[in-house]
mmCIF file of C-alpha atoms and ligand atoms in Angstrom:
data_model
loop_
_atom_site.group_PDB
_atom_site.id
_atom_site.type_symbol
_atom_site.label_atom_id
_atom_site.label_comp_id
_atom_site.label_asym_id
_atom_site.label_seq_id
_atom_site.Cartn_x
_atom_site.Cartn_y
_atom_site.Cartn_z
ATOM 1 C CA MET A 15 -104.963 4.866 4.176
ATOM 2 C CA THR A 16 -105.915 7.887 2.042
ATOM 3 C CA LEU A 17 -105.131 8.089 -1.645
ATOM 4 C CA LYS A 18 -102.503 10.764 -2.262
ATOM 5 C CA ALA A 19 -101.302 10.079 -5.805
ATOM 6 C CA LEU A 20 -101.955 8.275 -9.061
ATOM 7 C CA ILE A 21 -98.897 6.991 -10.912
ATOM 8 C CA PHE A 22 -99.457 6.418 -14.612
ATOM 9 C CA ASP A 23 -97.522 4.326 -17.056
ATOM 10 C CA VAL A 24 -97.376 6.055 -20.468
ATOM 11 C CA ASP A 25 -97.167 3.903 -23.601
ATOM 12 C CA GLY A 26 -100.295 1.804 -23.970
ATOM 13 C CA THR A 27 -101.867 3.234 -20.797
ATOM 14 C CA LEU A 28 -102.265 6.946 -21.543
ATOM 15 C CA ALA A 29 -102.466 6.355 -25.302
ATOM 16 C CA GLN A 30 -101.974 3.526 -27.814
ATOM 17 C CA THR A 31 -98.570 4.786 -28.845
ATOM 18 C CA GLU A 32 -96.747 1.544 -29.562
ATOM 19 C CA LYS A 33 -98.369 0.275 -32.748
ATOM 20 C CA HIS A 34 -98.908 3.607 -34.515
ATOM 21 C CA GLY A 35 -96.204 5.692 -32.879
ATOM 22 C CA HIS A 36 -93.028 4.029 -31.660
ATOM 23 C CA ARG A 37 -93.179 1.128 -34.143
ATOM 24 C CA VAL A 38 -93.654 3.439 -37.126
ATOM 25 C CA ALA A 39 -90.865 5.733 -35.914
ATOM 26 C CA PHE A 40 -88.461 2.797 -35.571
ATOM 27 C CA ASN A 41 -89.234 1.723 -39.158
ATOM 28 C CA LEU A 42 -88.696 5.262 -40.481
ATOM 29 C CA ALA A 43 -85.345 5.410 -38.684
ATOM 30 C CA PHE A 44 -84.323 2.062 -40.221
ATOM 31 C CA GLN A 45 -85.235 3.360 -43.671
ATOM 32 C CA LYS A 46 -83.301 6.583 -43.154
ATOM 33 C CA ALA A 47 -80.239 4.570 -42.084
ATOM 34 C CA GLY A 48 -80.498 2.481 -45.262
ATOM 35 C CA LEU A 49 -81.462 -0.671 -43.351
ATOM 36 C CA SER A 50 -84.003 -3.081 -44.805
ATOM 37 C CA TRP A 51 -85.401 -3.946 -41.350
ATOM 38 C CA GLN A 52 -89.194 -3.766 -40.967
ATOM 39 C CA TRP A 53 -90.929 -4.271 -37.649
ATOM 40 C CA ASP A 54 -94.445 -5.422 -38.485
ATOM 41 C CA ILE A 55 -97.257 -5.392 -35.926
ATOM 42 C CA ASP A 56 -96.758 -9.008 -34.827
ATOM 43 C CA LEU A 57 -92.982 -8.838 -34.576
ATOM 44 C CA TYR A 58 -93.266 -5.600 -32.643
ATOM 45 C CA GLY A 59 -95.608 -7.347 -30.207
ATOM 46 C CA ASP A 60 -92.846 -9.888 -29.510
ATOM 47 C CA LEU A 61 -90.199 -7.177 -29.225
ATOM 48 C CA LEU A 62 -92.300 -5.286 -26.681
ATOM 49 C CA GLU A 63 -91.186 -7.864 -24.146
ATOM 50 C CA ILE A 64 -88.047 -5.765 -23.999
ATOM 51 C CA GLY A 65 -88.758 -2.404 -22.358
ATOM 52 C CA GLY A 66 -86.897 0.652 -23.609
ATOM 53 C CA GLY A 67 -86.279 1.555 -27.232
ATOM 54 C CA LYS A 68 -82.483 1.275 -27.086
ATOM 55 C CA GLU A 69 -82.699 -2.041 -25.230
ATOM 56 C CA ARG A 70 -85.262 -3.294 -27.787
ATOM 57 C CA LEU A 71 -82.931 -2.405 -30.657
ATOM 58 C CA ARG A 72 -80.036 -4.211 -29.003
ATOM 59 C CA HIS A 73 -82.191 -7.279 -28.379
ATOM 60 C CA TYR A 74 -83.343 -7.320 -32.009
ATOM 61 C CA ILE A 75 -79.812 -7.067 -33.384
ATOM 62 C CA THR A 76 -78.319 -9.679 -31.095
ATOM 63 C CA HIS A 77 -81.206 -12.188 -31.203
ATOM 64 C CA TYR A 78 -82.709 -11.771 -34.664
ATOM 65 C CA LEU A 79 -79.661 -10.694 -36.700
ATOM 66 C CA PRO A 80 -76.683 -12.575 -35.263
ATOM 67 C CA GLU A 81 -74.737 -12.066 -38.528
ATOM 68 C CA PHE A 82 -75.133 -8.282 -38.529
ATOM 69 C CA THR A 83 -71.903 -6.272 -38.430
ATOM 70 C CA ILE A 84 -71.151 -2.535 -38.548
ATOM 71 C CA ASN A 85 -68.026 -0.375 -38.657
ATOM 72 C CA GLU A 86 -68.690 1.383 -35.373
ATOM 73 C CA PRO A 87 -69.256 0.307 -31.772
ATOM 74 C CA LEU A 88 -72.739 -1.199 -31.343
ATOM 75 C CA ASP A 89 -73.594 1.219 -28.494
ATOM 76 C CA GLN A 90 -72.914 4.194 -30.721
ATOM 77 C CA PHE A 91 -74.879 2.708 -33.607
ATOM 78 C CA ILE A 92 -77.885 2.043 -31.368
ATOM 79 C CA LEU A 93 -77.726 5.511 -29.844
ATOM 80 C CA SER A 94 -77.779 7.281 -33.189
ATOM 81 C CA LEU A 95 -80.532 5.029 -34.562
ATOM 82 C CA HIS A 96 -82.593 5.694 -31.438
ATOM 83 C CA ARG A 97 -81.930 9.431 -31.659
ATOM 84 C CA GLN A 98 -83.313 9.437 -35.185
ATOM 85 C CA LYS A 99 -86.283 7.339 -34.067
ATOM 86 C CA THR A 100 -87.025 9.915 -31.356
ATOM 87 C CA ILE A 101 -87.067 12.698 -33.978
ATOM 88 C CA TYR A 102 -89.564 10.738 -36.087
ATOM 89 C CA TYR A 103 -91.682 9.856 -33.050
ATOM 90 C CA ARG A 104 -92.027 13.505 -32.066
ATOM 91 C CA GLN A 105 -92.834 14.446 -35.676
ATOM 92 C CA LEU A 106 -95.537 11.775 -35.822
ATOM 93 C CA LEU A 107 -97.101 13.079 -32.615
ATOM 94 C CA VAL A 108 -96.918 16.719 -33.665
ATOM 95 C CA ASN A 109 -98.428 16.031 -37.096
ATOM 96 C CA ASN A 110 -101.035 13.593 -35.903
ATOM 97 C CA ALA A 111 -101.439 13.508 -32.114
ATOM 98 C CA ILE A 112 -102.268 10.036 -30.801
ATOM 99 C CA PRO A 113 -105.483 10.405 -28.777
ATOM 100 C CA LEU A 114 -105.549 9.635 -25.081
ATOM 101 C CA ARG A 115 -107.378 6.466 -24.096
ATOM 102 C CA LEU A 116 -110.938 6.572 -22.859
ATOM 103 C CA GLY A 117 -111.257 8.190 -19.440
ATOM 104 C CA VAL A 118 -107.628 9.270 -19.119
ATOM 105 C CA LYS A 119 -108.160 13.011 -19.476
ATOM 106 C CA ARG A 120 -111.204 12.941 -17.199
ATOM 107 C CA LEU A 121 -109.327 11.077 -14.452
ATOM 108 C CA ILE A 122 -106.283 13.363 -14.690
ATOM 109 C CA THR A 123 -108.539 16.432 -14.446
ATOM 110 C CA GLU A 124 -110.451 14.956 -11.500
ATOM 111 C CA ALA A 125 -107.224 14.171 -9.642
ATOM 112 C CA TYR A 126 -105.726 17.595 -10.252
ATOM 113 C CA ASN A 127 -108.911 19.352 -9.094
ATOM 114 C CA GLN A 128 -108.972 17.279 -5.896
ATOM 115 C CA ASN A 129 -105.296 17.791 -5.087
ATOM 116 C CA ILE A 130 -104.371 14.184 -5.722
ATOM 117 C CA LYS A 131 -100.820 14.213 -7.024
ATOM 118 C CA LEU A 132 -100.054 12.944 -10.508
ATOM 119 C CA ALA A 133 -96.907 11.112 -11.526
ATOM 120 C CA ILE A 134 -95.481 9.183 -14.461
ATOM 121 C CA ALA A 135 -93.419 5.986 -14.286
ATOM 122 C CA SER A 136 -92.314 5.039 -17.798
ATOM 123 C CA THR A 137 -89.689 2.974 -19.531
ATOM 124 C CA ALA A 138 -89.702 5.332 -22.509
ATOM 125 C CA SER A 139 -87.203 8.178 -22.670
ATOM 126 C CA LEU A 140 -88.086 11.455 -20.953
ATOM 127 C CA GLU A 141 -88.121 13.231 -24.317
ATOM 128 C CA ASN A 142 -90.696 10.824 -25.713
ATOM 129 C CA VAL A 143 -92.864 10.953 -22.581
ATOM 130 C CA LYS A 144 -92.897 14.747 -22.742
ATOM 131 C CA ALA A 145 -93.687 14.663 -26.468
ATOM 132 C CA LEU A 146 -96.761 12.540 -25.807
ATOM 133 C CA LEU A 147 -97.953 14.618 -22.850
ATOM 134 C CA ASP A 148 -97.522 17.899 -24.717
ATOM 135 C CA THR A 149 -99.215 16.758 -27.902
ATOM 136 C CA SER A 150 -102.040 14.647 -26.477
ATOM 137 C CA LEU A 151 -102.788 16.423 -23.208
ATOM 138 C CA GLY A 152 -101.536 19.890 -24.097
ATOM 139 C CA GLU A 153 -98.692 21.830 -22.523
ATOM 140 C CA GLU A 154 -100.917 23.328 -19.810
ATOM 141 C CA MET A 155 -102.272 19.985 -18.555
ATOM 142 C CA SER A 156 -98.857 18.321 -18.863
ATOM 143 C CA LYS A 157 -97.819 20.496 -15.954
ATOM 144 C CA TYR A 158 -100.379 18.690 -13.775
ATOM 145 C CA PHE A 159 -97.801 15.907 -13.555
ATOM 146 C CA GLU A 160 -95.708 16.863 -10.582
ATOM 147 C CA VAL A 161 -93.308 13.944 -11.055
ATOM 148 C CA ILE A 162 -92.029 12.342 -14.239
ATOM 149 C CA ALA A 163 -89.842 9.286 -13.738
ATOM 150 C CA ALA A 164 -88.736 7.992 -17.138
ATOM 151 C CA GLY A 165 -86.259 6.047 -19.232
ATOM 152 C CA ASP A 166 -82.613 6.250 -18.311
ATOM 153 C CA MET A 167 -83.225 7.924 -14.939
ATOM 154 C CA VAL A 168 -82.871 4.433 -13.468
ATOM 155 C CA LYS A 169 -80.448 1.646 -14.251
ATOM 156 C CA ASN A 170 -82.936 -1.197 -14.465
ATOM 157 C CA LYS A 171 -86.075 -0.714 -16.537
ATOM 158 C CA LYS A 172 -89.437 -2.442 -15.988
ATOM 159 C CA PRO A 173 -90.094 -5.197 -14.910
ATOM 160 C CA ALA A 174 -87.595 -3.966 -12.278
ATOM 161 C CA ALA A 175 -89.248 -1.825 -9.602
ATOM 162 C CA ASP A 176 -86.691 0.989 -9.944
ATOM 163 C CA ILE A 177 -88.775 3.490 -11.912
ATOM 164 C CA TYR A 178 -91.708 3.202 -9.493
ATOM 165 C CA LEU A 179 -89.400 3.502 -6.499
ATOM 166 C CA LEU A 180 -87.978 6.668 -8.048
ATOM 167 C CA ALA A 181 -91.477 8.070 -8.632
ATOM 168 C CA LEU A 182 -92.406 7.349 -4.994
ATOM 169 C CA GLU A 183 -89.204 8.976 -3.770
ATOM 170 C CA LYS A 184 -89.854 12.092 -5.859
ATOM 171 C CA LEU A 185 -93.469 12.206 -4.653
ATOM 172 C CA ASN A 186 -92.260 11.748 -1.103
ATOM 173 C CA LEU A 187 -95.082 9.279 -0.513
ATOM 174 C CA SER A 188 -95.322 5.665 0.565
ATOM 175 C CA SER A 189 -96.527 2.955 -1.790
ATOM 176 C CA GLY A 190 -99.701 2.470 0.290
ATOM 177 C CA GLU A 191 -100.788 6.039 -0.491
ATOM 178 C CA CYS A 192 -100.514 5.661 -4.267
ATOM 179 C CA LEU A 193 -102.159 3.669 -7.017
ATOM 180 C CA ALA A 194 -100.437 2.570 -10.234
ATOM 181 C CA ILE A 195 -102.216 2.435 -13.587
ATOM 182 C CA GLU A 196 -100.586 0.127 -16.106
ATOM 183 C CA ASP A 197 -101.287 -1.869 -19.252
ATOM 184 C CA THR A 198 -98.732 -4.700 -19.279
ATOM 185 C CA ASN A 199 -97.503 -7.582 -17.192
ATOM 186 C CA GLN A 200 -94.006 -6.033 -17.033
ATOM 187 C CA GLY A 201 -95.477 -2.811 -15.711
ATOM 188 C CA LEU A 202 -97.566 -4.756 -13.204
ATOM 189 C CA ILE A 203 -94.499 -6.618 -11.935
ATOM 190 C CA ALA A 204 -92.581 -3.355 -11.574
ATOM 191 C CA ALA A 205 -95.391 -1.619 -9.678
ATOM 192 C CA THR A 206 -96.136 -4.645 -7.486
ATOM 193 C CA GLN A 207 -92.454 -5.050 -6.574
ATOM 194 C CA ALA A 208 -92.486 -1.411 -5.519
ATOM 195 C CA GLY A 209 -95.378 -2.232 -3.167
ATOM 196 C CA LEU A 210 -98.105 -0.518 -5.202
ATOM 197 C CA LYS A 211 -101.620 -1.708 -5.871
ATOM 198 C CA THR A 212 -102.224 -1.701 -9.605
ATOM 199 C CA VAL A 213 -105.128 -1.239 -11.981
ATOM 200 C CA ILE A 214 -104.629 -2.570 -15.505
ATOM 201 C CA THR A 215 -106.274 -1.255 -18.639
ATOM 202 C CA ILE A 216 -105.498 -3.888 -21.241
ATOM 203 C CA ASN A 217 -104.806 -3.287 -24.921
ATOM 204 C CA ASP A 218 -104.365 -5.437 -28.036
ATOM 205 C CA TYR A 219 -100.749 -6.197 -27.294
ATOM 206 C CA SER A 220 -101.197 -7.031 -23.621
ATOM 207 C CA LYS A 221 -104.664 -8.611 -23.428
ATOM 208 C CA ASN A 222 -103.404 -12.197 -23.038
ATOM 209 C CA GLN A 223 -100.759 -11.466 -20.418
ATOM 210 C CA ASN A 224 -100.859 -12.576 -16.794
ATOM 211 C CA PHE A 225 -102.493 -10.015 -14.530
ATOM 212 C CA ASP A 226 -103.039 -12.193 -11.461
ATOM 213 C CA ASP A 227 -101.389 -9.639 -9.179
ATOM 214 C CA ALA A 228 -103.509 -6.726 -10.376
ATOM 215 C CA PHE A 229 -106.216 -5.388 -8.114
ATOM 216 C CA LEU A 230 -108.496 -4.660 -11.038
ATOM 217 C CA VAL A 231 -108.227 -5.440 -14.770
ATOM 218 C CA LEU A 232 -110.358 -3.347 -17.126
ATOM 219 C CA ASN A 233 -110.712 -2.824 -20.855
ATOM 220 C CA SER A 234 -110.395 0.947 -20.255
ATOM 221 C CA LEU A 235 -110.949 3.549 -17.550
ATOM 222 C CA GLY A 236 -114.384 4.179 -19.053
ATOM 223 C CA GLU A 237 -116.522 7.279 -18.962
ATOM 224 C CA PRO A 238 -119.810 8.108 -17.195
ATOM 225 C CA ASP A 239 -121.600 7.470 -20.504
ATOM 226 C CA LEU A 240 -119.342 4.656 -21.755
ATOM 227 C CA PHE A 241 -118.767 2.099 -19.025
ATOM 228 C CA PHE A 242 -115.663 -0.027 -18.621
ATOM 229 C CA GLN A 243 -115.730 -3.821 -18.833
ATOM 230 C CA VAL A 244 -114.354 -5.613 -15.815
ATOM 231 C CA ILE A 245 -112.039 -8.432 -16.829
ATOM 232 C CA LYS A 246 -110.977 -9.310 -13.303
ATOM 233 C CA GLY A 247 -111.252 -7.908 -9.784
ATOM 234 C CA ASN A 248 -113.627 -5.885 -7.638
ATOM 235 C CA ASN A 249 -115.075 -2.707 -9.135
ATOM 236 C CA TYR A 250 -117.079 -1.866 -6.001
ATOM 237 C CA HIS A 251 -120.213 -1.282 -8.109
ATOM 238 C CA HIS A 252 -118.566 1.416 -10.193
ATOM 239 C CA ASP A 253 -119.088 1.609 -13.957
ATOM 240 C CA TYR A 254 -116.188 3.881 -14.776
ATOM 241 C CA PHE A 255 -112.911 4.509 -13.014
ATOM 242 C CA ASN A 256 -112.844 7.565 -10.767
ATOM 243 C CA LEU A 257 -111.126 8.716 -7.581
ATOM 244 C CA GLU A 258 -113.817 7.212 -5.384
ATOM 245 C CA LEU A 259 -113.017 3.781 -6.817
ATOM 246 C CA ALA A 260 -109.284 4.472 -6.541
ATOM 247 C CA GLN A 261 -109.781 5.292 -2.827
ATOM 248 C CA LYS A 262 -111.776 2.063 -2.300
ATOM 249 C CA ILE A 263 -108.903 0.079 -3.800
ATOM 250 C CA ILE A 264 -106.346 1.786 -1.571
ATOM 251 C CA GLU A 265 -108.454 1.040 1.534
ATOM 252 C CA ASN A 266 -108.896 -2.662 0.810
HETATM 253 C C1 XBP B 20 -92.835 1.697 -23.180
HETATM 254 C C2 XBP B 20 -91.547 1.277 -23.699
HETATM 255 C C3 XBP B 20 -90.747 2.232 -24.484
HETATM 256 C C4 XBP B 20 -91.328 2.575 -25.840
HETATM 257 C C5 XBP B 20 -90.275 3.252 -26.681
HETATM 258 O O1 XBP B 20 -92.661 2.225 -21.918
HETATM 259 O O2 XBP B 20 -91.103 0.174 -23.453
HETATM 260 O O3 XBP B 20 -89.498 1.674 -24.673
HETATM 261 O O4 XBP B 20 -91.732 1.417 -26.524
HETATM 262 O O5 XBP B 20 -89.807 4.412 -26.085
HETATM 263 P P1 XBP B 20 -93.862 2.422 -20.822
HETATM 264 P P2 XBP B 20 -88.254 4.831 -26.143
HETATM 265 O O6 XBP B 20 -95.005 1.500 -21.185
HETATM 266 O O7 XBP B 20 -93.189 2.047 -19.528
HETATM 267 O O8 XBP B 20 -94.243 3.879 -20.875
HETATM 268 O O9 XBP B 20 -87.800 4.596 -27.543
HETATM 269 O O10 XBP B 20 -88.270 6.278 -25.736
HETATM 270 O O11 XBP B 20 -87.539 3.943 -25.147
#
């Protein structure tokens, strides 16, 4: 089988957006709404088990604040809170772009130059995915992504396979021709259920999760002068992640 596409997760994989981006934006939205809620780093780590900002808000309200009441339907309340959070998230990125993780820009450039297709499969809303791509990668390079599958485009978010299946459908490729790059166990489950081999680049929030089904688990994609650390799996004697290694993984 020949590698035809790389499918990237976004938050935590392309950039460390959760702790300093989404979390901060949620807190600013709470403040603006006159709520005393504060999601600290540890609590946010627990809440990350729920994919999707709107779903995370609902989970928090129903599980952590069972007494909470409002004078409007909960759906509407969550939607407007999330809308405000999205405004803050974009502002945070525009004012202070969150850098891409090590090796991400190099790998994207390498793939584009070698006609390997690029796709996104994210739980975050399309607006927030685009905000990150435009601010961290730049509007020109954002266009390298031929397919963006995100947020509410599917009914069931990760760990369901839906978003990856949608990405594959839009790419018009089979799972055996593509490789997924993820950072969490939920993302790994979603990609694996869609039939994709997956490479994990761990981060602070996900480092203790179960990655048994991953083909390769790394601390980052690495660079030619800053090698990755292999946490698990076969790196075929490579020191940084490139298309040659991606092809080896697809073949085996
Ligand atoms: C990450 C998520 C998202 C973000 C918040 O998705 O679960 O919900 O935390 O984004 P992924 P929204 O790792 O799949 O990219 O508020 O836009 O949902």
